[in-house]
Structures are given as C-alpha cells and as structure tokens.
JSON list of C-alpha atoms in Angstrom, two decimals:
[
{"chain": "A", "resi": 1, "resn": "UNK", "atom": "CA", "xyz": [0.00, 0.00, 0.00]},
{"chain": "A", "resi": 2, "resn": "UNK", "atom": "CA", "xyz": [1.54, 3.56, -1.10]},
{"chain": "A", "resi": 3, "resn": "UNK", "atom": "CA", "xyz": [1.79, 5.39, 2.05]},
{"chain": "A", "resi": 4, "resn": "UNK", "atom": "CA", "xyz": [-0.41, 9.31, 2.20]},
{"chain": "A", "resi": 5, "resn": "UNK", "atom": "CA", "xyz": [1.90, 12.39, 1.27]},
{"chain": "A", "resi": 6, "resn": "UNK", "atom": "CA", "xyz": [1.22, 13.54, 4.70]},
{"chain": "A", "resi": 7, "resn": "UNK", "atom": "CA", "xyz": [2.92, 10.17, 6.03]},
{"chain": "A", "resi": 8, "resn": "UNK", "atom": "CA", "xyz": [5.80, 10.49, 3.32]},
{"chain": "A", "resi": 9, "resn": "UNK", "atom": "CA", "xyz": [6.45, 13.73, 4.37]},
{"chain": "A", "resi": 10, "resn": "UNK", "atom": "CA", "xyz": [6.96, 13.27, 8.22]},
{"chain": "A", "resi": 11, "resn": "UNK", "atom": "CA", "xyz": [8.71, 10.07, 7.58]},
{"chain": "A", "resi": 12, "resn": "UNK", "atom": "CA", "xyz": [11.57, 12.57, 5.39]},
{"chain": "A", "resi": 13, "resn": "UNK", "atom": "CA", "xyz": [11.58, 14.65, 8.60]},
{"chain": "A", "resi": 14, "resn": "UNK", "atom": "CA", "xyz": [11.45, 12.44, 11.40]},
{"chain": "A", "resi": 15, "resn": "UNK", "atom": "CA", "xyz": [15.43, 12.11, 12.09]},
{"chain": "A", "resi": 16, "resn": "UNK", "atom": "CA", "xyz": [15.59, 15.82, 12.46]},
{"chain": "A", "resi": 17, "resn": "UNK", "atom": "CA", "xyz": [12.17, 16.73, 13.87]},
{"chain": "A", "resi": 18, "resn": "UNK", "atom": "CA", "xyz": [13.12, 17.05, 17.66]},
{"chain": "A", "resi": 19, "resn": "UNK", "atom": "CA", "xyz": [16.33, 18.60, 16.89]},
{"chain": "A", "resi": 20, "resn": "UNK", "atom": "CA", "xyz": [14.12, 20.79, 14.54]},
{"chain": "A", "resi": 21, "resn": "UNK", "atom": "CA", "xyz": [11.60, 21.75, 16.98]},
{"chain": "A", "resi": 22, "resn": "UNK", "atom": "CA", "xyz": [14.41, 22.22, 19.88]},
{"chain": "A", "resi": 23, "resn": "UNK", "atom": "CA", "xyz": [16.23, 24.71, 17.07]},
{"chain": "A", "resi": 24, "resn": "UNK", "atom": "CA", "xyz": [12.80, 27.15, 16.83]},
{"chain": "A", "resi": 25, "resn": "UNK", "atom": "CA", "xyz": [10.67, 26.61, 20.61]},
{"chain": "A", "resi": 26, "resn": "UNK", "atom": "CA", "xyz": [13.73, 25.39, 22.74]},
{"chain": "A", "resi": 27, "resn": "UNK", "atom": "CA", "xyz": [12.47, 22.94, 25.63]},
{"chain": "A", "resi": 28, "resn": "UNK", "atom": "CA", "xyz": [8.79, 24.46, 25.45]},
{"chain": "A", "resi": 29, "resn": "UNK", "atom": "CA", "xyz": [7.39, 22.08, 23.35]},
{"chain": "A", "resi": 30, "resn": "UNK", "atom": "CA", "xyz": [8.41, 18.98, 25.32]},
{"chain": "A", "resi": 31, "resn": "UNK", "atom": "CA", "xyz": [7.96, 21.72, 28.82]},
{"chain": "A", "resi": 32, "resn": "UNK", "atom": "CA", "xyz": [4.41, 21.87, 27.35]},
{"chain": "A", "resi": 33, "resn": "UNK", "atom": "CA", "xyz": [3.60, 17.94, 26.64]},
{"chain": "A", "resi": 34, "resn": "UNK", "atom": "CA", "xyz": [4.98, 16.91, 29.99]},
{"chain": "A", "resi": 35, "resn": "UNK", "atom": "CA", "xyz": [3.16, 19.94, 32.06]},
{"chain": "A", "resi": 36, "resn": "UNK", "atom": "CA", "xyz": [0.12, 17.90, 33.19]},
{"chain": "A", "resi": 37, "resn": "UNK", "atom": "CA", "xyz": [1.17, 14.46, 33.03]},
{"chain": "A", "resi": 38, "resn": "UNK", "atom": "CA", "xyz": [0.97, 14.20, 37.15]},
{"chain": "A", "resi": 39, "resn": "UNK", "atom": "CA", "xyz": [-3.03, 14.42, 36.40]},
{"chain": "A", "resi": 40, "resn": "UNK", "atom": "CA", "xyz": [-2.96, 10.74, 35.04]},
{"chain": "A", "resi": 41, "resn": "UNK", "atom": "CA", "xyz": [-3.72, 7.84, 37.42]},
{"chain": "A", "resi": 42, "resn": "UNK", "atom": "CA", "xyz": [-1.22, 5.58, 38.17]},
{"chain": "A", "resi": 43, "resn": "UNK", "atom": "CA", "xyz": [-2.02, 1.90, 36.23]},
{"chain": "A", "resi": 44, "resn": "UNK", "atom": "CA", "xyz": [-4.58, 4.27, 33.20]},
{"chain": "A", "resi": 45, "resn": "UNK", "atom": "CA", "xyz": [-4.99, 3.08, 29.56]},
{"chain": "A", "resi": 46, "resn": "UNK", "atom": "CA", "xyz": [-3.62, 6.16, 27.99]},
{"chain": "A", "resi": 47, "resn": "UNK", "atom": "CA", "xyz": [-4.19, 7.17, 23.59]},
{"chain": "A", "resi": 48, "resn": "UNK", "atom": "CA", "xyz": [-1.13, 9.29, 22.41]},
{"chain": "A", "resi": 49, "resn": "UNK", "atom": "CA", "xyz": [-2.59, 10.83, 19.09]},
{"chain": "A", "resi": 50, "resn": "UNK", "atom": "CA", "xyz": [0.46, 11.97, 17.03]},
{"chain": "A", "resi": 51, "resn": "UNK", "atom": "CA", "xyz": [2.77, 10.71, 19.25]},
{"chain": "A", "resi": 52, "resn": "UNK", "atom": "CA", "xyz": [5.86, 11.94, 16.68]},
{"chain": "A", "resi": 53, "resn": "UNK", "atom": "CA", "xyz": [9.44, 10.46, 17.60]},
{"chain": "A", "resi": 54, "resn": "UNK", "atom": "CA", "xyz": [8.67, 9.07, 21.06]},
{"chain": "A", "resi": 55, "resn": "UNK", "atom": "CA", "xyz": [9.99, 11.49, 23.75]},
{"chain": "A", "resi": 56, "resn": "UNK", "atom": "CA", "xyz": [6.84, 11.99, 25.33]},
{"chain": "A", "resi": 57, "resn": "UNK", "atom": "CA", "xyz": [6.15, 8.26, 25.13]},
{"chain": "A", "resi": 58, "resn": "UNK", "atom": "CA", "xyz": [9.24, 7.02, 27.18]},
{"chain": "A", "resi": 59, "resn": "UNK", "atom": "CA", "xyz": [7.97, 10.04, 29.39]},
{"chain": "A", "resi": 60, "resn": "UNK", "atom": "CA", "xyz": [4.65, 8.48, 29.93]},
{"chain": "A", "resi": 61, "resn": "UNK", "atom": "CA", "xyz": [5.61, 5.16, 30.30]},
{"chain": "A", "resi": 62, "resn": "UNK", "atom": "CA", "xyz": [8.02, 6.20, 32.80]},
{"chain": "A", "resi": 63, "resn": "UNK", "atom": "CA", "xyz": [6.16, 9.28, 35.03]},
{"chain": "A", "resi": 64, "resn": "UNK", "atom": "CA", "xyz": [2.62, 7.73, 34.54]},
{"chain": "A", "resi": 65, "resn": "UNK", "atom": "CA", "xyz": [2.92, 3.89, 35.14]},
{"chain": "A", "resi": 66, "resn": "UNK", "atom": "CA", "xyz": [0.07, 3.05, 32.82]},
{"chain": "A", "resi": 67, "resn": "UNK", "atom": "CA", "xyz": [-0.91, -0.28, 32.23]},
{"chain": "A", "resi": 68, "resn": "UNK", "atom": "CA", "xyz": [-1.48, 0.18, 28.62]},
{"chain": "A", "resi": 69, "resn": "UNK", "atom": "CA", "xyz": [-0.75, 2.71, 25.83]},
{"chain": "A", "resi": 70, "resn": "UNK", "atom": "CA", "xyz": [-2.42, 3.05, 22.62]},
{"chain": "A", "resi": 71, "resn": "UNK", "atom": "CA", "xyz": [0.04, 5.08, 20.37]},
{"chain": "A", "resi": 72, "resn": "UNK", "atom": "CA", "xyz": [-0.68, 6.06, 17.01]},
{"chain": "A", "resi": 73, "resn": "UNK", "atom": "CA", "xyz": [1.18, 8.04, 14.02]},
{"chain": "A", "resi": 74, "resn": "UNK", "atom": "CA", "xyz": [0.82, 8.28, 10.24]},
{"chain": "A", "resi": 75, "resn": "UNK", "atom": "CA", "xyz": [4.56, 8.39, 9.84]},
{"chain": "A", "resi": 76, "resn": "UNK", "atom": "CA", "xyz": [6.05, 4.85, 9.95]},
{"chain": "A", "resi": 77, "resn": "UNK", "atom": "CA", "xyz": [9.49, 6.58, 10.55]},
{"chain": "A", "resi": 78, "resn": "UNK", "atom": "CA", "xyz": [8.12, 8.20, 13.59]},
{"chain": "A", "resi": 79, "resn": "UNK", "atom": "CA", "xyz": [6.90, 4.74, 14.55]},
{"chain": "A", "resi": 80, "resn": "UNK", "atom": "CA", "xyz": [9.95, 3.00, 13.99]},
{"chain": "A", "resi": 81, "resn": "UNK", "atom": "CA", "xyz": [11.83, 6.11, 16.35]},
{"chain": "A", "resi": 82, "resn": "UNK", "atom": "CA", "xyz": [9.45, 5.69, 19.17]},
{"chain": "A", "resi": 83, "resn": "UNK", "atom": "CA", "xyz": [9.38, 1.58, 19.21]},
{"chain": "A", "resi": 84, "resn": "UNK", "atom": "CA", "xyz": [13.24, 2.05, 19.53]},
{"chain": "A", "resi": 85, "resn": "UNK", "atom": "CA", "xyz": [13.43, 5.04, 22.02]},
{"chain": "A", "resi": 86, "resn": "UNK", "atom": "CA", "xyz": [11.05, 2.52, 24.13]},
{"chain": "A", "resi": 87, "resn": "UNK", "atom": "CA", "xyz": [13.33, -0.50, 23.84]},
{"chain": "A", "resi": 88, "resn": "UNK", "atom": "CA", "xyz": [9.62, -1.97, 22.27]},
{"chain": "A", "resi": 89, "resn": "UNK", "atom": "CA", "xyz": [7.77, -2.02, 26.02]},
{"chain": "A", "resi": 90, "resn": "UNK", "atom": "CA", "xyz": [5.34, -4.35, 25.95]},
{"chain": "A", "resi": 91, "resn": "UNK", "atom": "CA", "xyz": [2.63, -2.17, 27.48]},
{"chain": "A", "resi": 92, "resn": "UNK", "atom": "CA", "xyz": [2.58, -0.19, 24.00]},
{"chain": "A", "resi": 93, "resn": "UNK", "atom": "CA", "xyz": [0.11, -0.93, 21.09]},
{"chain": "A", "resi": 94, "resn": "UNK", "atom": "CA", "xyz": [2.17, 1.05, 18.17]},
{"chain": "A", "resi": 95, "resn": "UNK", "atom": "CA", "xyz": [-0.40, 1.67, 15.44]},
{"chain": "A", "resi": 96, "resn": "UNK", "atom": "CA", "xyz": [0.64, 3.37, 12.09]},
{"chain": "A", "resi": 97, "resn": "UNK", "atom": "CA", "xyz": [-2.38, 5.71, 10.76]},
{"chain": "A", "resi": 98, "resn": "UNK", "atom": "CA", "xyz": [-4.68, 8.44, 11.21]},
{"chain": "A", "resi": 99, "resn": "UNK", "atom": "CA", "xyz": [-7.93, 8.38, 13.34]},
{"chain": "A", "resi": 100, "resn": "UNK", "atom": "CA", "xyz": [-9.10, 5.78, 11.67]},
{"chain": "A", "resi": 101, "resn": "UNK", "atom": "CA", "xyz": [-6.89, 3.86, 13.28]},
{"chain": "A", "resi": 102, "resn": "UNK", "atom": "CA", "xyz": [-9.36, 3.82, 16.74]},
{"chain": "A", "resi": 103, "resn": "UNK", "atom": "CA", "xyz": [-11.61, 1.22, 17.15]},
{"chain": "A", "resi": 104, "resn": "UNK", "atom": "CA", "xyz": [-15.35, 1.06, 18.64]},
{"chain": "A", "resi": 105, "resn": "UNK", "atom": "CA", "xyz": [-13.63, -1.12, 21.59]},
{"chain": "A", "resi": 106, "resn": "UNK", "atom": "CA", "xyz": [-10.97, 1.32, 22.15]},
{"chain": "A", "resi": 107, "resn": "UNK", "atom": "CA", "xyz": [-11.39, 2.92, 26.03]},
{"chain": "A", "resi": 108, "resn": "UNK", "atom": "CA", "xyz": [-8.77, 4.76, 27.30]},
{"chain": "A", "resi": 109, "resn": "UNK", "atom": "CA", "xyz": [-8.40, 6.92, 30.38]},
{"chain": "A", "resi": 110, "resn": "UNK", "atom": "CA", "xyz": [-6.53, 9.69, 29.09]},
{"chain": "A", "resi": 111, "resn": "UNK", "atom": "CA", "xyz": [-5.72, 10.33, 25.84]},
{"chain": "A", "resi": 112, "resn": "UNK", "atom": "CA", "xyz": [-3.35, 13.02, 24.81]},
{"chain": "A", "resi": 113, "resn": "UNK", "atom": "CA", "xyz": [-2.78, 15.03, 21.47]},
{"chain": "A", "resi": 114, "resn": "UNK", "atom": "CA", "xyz": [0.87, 16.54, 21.57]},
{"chain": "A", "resi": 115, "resn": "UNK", "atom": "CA", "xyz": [1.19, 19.54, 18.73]},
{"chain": "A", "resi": 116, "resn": "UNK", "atom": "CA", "xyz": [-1.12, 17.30, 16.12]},
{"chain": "A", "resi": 117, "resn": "UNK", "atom": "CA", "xyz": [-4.81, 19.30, 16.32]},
{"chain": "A", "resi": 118, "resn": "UNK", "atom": "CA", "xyz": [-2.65, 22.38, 14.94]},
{"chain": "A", "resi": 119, "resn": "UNK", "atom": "CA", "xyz": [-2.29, 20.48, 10.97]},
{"chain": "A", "resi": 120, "resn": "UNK", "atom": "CA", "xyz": [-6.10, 19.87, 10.75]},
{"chain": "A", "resi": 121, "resn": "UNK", "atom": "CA", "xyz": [-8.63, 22.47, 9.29]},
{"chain": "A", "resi": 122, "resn": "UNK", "atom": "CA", "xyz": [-11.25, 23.39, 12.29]},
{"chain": "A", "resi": 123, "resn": "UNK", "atom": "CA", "xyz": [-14.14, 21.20, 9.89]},
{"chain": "A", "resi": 124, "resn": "UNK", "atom": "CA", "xyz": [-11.95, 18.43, 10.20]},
{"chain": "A", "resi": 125, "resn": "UNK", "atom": "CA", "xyz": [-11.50, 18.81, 13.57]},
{"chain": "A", "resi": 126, "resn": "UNK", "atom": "CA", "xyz": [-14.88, 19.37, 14.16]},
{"chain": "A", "resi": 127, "resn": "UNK", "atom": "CA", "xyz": [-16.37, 17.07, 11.86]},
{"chain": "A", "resi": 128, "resn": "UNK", "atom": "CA", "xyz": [-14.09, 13.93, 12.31]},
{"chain": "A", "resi": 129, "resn": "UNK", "atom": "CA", "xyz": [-11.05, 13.71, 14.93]},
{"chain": "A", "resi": 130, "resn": "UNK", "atom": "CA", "xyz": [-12.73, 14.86, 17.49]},
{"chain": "A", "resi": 131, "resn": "UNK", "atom": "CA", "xyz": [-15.68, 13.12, 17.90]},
{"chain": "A", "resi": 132, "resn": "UNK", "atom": "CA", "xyz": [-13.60, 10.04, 17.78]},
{"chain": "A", "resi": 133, "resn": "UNK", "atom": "CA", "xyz": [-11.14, 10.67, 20.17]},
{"chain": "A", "resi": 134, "resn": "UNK", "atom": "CA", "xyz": [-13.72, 11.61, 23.08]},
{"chain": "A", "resi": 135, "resn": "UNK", "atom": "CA", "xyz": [-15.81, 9.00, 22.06]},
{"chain": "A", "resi": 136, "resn": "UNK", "atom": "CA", "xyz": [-12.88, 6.55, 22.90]},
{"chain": "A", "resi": 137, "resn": "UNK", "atom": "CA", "xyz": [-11.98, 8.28, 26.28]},
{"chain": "A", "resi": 138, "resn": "UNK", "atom": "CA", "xyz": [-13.79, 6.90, 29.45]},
{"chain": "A", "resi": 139, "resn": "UNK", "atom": "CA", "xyz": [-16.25, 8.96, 31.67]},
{"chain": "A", "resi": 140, "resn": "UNK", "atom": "CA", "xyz": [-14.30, 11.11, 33.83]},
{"chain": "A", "resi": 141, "resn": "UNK", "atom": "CA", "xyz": [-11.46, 10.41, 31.64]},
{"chain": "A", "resi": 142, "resn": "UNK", "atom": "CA", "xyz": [-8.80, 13.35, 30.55]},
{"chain": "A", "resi": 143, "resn": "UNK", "atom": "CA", "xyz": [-7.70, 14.86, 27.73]},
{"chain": "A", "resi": 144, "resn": "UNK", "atom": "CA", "xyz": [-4.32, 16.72, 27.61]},
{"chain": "A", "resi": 145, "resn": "UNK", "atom": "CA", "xyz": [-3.28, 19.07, 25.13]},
{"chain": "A", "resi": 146, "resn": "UNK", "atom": "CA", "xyz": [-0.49, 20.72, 24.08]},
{"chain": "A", "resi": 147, "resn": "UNK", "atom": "CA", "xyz": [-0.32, 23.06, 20.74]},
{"chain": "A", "resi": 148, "resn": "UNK", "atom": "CA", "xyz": [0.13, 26.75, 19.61]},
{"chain": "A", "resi": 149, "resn": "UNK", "atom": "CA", "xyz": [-2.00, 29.83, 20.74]},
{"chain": "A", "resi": 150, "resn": "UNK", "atom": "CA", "xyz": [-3.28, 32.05, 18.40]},
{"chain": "A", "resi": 151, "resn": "UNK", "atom": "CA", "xyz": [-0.12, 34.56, 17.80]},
{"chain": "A", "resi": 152, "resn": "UNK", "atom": "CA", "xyz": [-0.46, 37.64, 19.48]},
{"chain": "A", "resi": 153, "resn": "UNK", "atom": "CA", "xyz": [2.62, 39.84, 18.32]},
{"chain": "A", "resi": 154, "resn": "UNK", "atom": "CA", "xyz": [4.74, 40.11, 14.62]},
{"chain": "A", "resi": 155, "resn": "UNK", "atom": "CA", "xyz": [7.33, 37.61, 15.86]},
{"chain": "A", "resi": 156, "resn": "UNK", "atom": "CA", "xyz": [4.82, 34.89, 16.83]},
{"chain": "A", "resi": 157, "resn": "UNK", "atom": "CA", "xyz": [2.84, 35.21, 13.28]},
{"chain": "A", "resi": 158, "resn": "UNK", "atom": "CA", "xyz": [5.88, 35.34, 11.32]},
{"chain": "A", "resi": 159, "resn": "UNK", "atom": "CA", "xyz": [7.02, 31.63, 13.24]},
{"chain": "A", "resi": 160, "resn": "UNK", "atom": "CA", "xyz": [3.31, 30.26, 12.59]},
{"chain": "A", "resi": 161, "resn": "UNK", "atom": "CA", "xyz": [2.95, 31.53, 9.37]},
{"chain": "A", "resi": 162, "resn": "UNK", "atom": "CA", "xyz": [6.78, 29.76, 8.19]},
{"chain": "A", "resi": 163, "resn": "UNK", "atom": "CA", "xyz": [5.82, 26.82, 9.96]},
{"chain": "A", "resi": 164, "resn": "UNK", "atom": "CA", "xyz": [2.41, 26.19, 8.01]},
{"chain": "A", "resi": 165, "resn": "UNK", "atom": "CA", "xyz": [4.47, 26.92, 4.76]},
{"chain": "A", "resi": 166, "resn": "UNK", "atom": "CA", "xyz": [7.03, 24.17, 5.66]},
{"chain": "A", "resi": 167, "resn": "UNK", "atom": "CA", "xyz": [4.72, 21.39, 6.87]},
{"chain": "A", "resi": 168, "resn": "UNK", "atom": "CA", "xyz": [2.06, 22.42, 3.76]},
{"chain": "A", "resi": 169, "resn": "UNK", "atom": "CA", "xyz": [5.20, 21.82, 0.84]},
{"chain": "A", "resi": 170, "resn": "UNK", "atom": "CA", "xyz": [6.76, 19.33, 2.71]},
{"chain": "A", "resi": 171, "resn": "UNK", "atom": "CA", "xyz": [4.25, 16.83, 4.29]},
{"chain": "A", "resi": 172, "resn": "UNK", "atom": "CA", "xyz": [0.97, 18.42, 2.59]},
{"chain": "A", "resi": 173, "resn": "UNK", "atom": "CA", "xyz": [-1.37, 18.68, 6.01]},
{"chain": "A", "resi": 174, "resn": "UNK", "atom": "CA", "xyz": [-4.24, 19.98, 4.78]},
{"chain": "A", "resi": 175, "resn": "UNK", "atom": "CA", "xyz": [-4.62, 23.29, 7.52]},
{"chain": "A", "resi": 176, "resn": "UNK", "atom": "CA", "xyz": [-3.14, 26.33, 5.92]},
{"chain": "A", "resi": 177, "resn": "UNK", "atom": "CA", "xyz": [-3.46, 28.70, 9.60]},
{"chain": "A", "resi": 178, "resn": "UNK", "atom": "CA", "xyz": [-4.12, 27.75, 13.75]},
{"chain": "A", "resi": 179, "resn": "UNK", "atom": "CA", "xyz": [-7.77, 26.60, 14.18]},
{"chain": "A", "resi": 180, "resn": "UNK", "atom": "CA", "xyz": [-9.48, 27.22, 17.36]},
{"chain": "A", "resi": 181, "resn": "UNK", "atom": "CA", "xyz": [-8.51, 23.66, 18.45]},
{"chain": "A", "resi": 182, "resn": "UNK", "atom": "CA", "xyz": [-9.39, 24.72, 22.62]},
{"chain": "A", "resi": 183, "resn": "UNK", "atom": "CA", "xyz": [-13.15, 26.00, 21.56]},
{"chain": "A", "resi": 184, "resn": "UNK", "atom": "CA", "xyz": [-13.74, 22.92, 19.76]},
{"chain": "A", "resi": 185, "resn": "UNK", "atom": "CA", "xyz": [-12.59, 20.82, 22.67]},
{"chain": "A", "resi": 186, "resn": "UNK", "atom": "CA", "xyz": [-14.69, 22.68, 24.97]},
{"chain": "A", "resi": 187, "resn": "UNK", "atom": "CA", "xyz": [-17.45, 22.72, 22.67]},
{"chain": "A", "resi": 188, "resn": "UNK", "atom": "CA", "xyz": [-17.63, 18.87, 22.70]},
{"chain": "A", "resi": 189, "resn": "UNK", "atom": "CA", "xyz": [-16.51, 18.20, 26.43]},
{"chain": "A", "resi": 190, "resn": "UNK", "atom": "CA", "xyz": [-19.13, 20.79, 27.55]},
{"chain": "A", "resi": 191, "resn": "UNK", "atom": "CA", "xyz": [-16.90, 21.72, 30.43]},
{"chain": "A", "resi": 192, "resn": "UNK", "atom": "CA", "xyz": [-14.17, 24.50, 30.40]},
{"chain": "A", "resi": 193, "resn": "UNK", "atom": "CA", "xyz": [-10.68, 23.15, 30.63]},
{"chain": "A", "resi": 194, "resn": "UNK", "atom": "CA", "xyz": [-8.99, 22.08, 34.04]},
{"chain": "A", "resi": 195, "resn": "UNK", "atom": "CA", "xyz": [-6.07, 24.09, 34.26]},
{"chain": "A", "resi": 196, "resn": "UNK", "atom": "CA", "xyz": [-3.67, 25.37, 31.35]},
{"chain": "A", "resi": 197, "resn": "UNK", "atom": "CA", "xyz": [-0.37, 26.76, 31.43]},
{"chain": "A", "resi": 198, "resn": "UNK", "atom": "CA", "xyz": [1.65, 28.70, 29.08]},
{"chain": "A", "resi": 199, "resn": "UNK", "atom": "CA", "xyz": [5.24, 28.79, 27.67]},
{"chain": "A", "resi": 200, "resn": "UNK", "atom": "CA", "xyz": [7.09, 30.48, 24.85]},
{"chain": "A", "resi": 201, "resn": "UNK", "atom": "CA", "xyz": [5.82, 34.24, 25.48]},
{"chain": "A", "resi": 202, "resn": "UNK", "atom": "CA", "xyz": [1.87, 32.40, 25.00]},
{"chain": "A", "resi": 203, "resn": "UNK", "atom": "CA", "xyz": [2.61, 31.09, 21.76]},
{"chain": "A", "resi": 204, "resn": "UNK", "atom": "CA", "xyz": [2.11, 27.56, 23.25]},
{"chain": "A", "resi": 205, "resn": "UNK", "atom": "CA", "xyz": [-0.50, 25.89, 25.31]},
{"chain": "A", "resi": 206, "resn": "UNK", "atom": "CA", "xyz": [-0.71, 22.92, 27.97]},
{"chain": "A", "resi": 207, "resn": "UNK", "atom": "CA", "xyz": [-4.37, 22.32, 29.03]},
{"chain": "A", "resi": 208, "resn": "UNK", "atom": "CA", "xyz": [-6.42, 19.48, 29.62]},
{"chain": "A", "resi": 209, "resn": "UNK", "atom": "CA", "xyz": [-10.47, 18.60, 30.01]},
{"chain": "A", "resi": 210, "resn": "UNK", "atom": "CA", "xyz": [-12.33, 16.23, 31.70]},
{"chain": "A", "resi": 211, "resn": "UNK", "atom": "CA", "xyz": [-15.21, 14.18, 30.32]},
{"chain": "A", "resi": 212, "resn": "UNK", "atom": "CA", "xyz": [-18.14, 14.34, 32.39]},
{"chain": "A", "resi": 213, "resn": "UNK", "atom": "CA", "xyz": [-20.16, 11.05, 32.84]},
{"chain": "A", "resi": 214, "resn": "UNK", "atom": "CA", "xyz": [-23.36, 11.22, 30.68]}
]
C-alpha cells in the first residue's frame, strides 16, 4: 500500500524533527507535553494521538505507570523512532495511521494530542477527529493538550505563518493557519478546561479537560 503524502512527508523529517523543533521553541514544546502528566492515574490506559518520535512516550511510560498505551502516528518513521526510544515495552500498542486507526472497543483513560490538532482544518476537527477521540476516552477520563496559541505579536505570526508553509510543501497537512482547536474541545466536552499553562511568550498551550459522565 503507497503510504499518504502527509505520512511520506513526516517520515523525510522524522530524524531531524526534535532537533528541529528544539532549534525554533527550545524545551517548550516537550515543557508543554509533559506539564500535566501528574493528572494521570497511576495503572490508566492512555491514547497518544500523534505521538511523533517518542519522547513523550518514554515520558509516559516512565512518570505515569500506565498499564497500557495506545500510540498512534501516520509516519512509519516516527513509529519506527518511538518503538526504539522505548526499547519496544510491551505495554505499548504502536499503530501506524490516522484516526481511523481507533476502534469502537478502544477505552482509554486519558488520551493526549501533543502539537497534532494544529495540521487539521477546524471542519476536520470538528467534523471527524474529534468526535472520535472523546468518544474513545472513558467517563471522567482526561484529555491533555499541548499546541500553539493564536499569535499575538509580529514575531509569533511570522514563526506560525513559516511553519504552516514548511509542513504544507513538505508533508501536505491539509490546515493552511491555527484553528481554534481549545473551543472545539470545549465545545464537545461541555466543560471548560482544568487548568492550562503557558510557555514560549503564549505562543504555546498545555491544558487538559475532563469528560463528564453522561
């Protein structure tokens, strides 16, 4: 099967992505995905959604104790990375796709979506990811974030706006600016987010939700 040119593309960057991403933000992207990670019960089934290279994965599995982790990427590259960075623990279900890859028996406790809501249009993320994601995630289950603000000064626009040029050319996501991933969230949780914290002068966001039982 001929992999997506959204796979192709993060599979060309995935040696260099971390050192990449370290170049531009620093430590505030992984400062960001590790921020709430204390708010996960000891012994959860946790969903990493765009999981990338596997730092926050050999974070989880270490900080978090979970007794099993769904993690999923398009990129088999990134796969590949994270299976190695994790000496292949046998508590982790690697899965290479998109959303489609969650199943109707899929139940997690937490699931977490690290920088990946940013490369979807707000109709997609309305419309597709996230209803699937919270339908997967348990009743009183949590959902951490961490992505980009919307830009507040020249600097901050001028970052976003090379970074949606580079990812669109190179791995062809279909977003072309920031949607309002938090309103969405909130929007389909029904419930304002727990706590959220903030790094790189606002530009990027750590915040979680929790899903009410019905």
């Amino acid at each position: 099967m001929d992999k997506s040119p959204t796979a192709s593309g993060f599979d060309l960057i995935a040696p260099i992505y971390d050192p990449l991403s370290r170049l531009v933000f620093g430590n505030a992207l992984r400062k960001a995905q590790a921020h709430w990670l204390d708010q996960i019960p000891k012994n959860a089934a946790i969903l990493v959604f765009g999981g990338g290279s596997g730092w926050l994965l050999a974070r989880v599995l270490s900080g978090c104790a979970p007794r099993k982790v769904i993690y999923i990427d398009v990129a088999p590259a990134m796969i590949a990375l994270s299976r190695e960075k994790v000496n292949n623990d046998s508590r982790v279900e690697f899965r290479i796709g998109t959303e489609t890859s969650i199943t109707a028996d899929d139940r997690v406790d937490a699931v977490l979506t690290p920088f990946i809501l940013d490369l979807f249009t707000e109709d997609e993320l309305k419309n597709r990811l996230l209803p699937i994601l919270y339908k997967s995630l348990n009743d009183n289950g949590l959902w951490l974030c961490a992505d980009f603000a919307q830009p507040k000064t020249e600097w901050q626009r001028a970052i976003m706006w090379c970074q949606y040029r580079f990812f669109r050319i190179l791995s062809h996501i279909s977003a072309d600016r920031l949607p309002n991933w938090q309103l969405l969230v909130t929007n389909l949780v029904l419930a304002e987010p727990q706590q959220a914290a903030s790094f790189f002068g606002g530009l990027v966001v750590s915040t979680y939700w929790r899903k009410s039982a019905d």
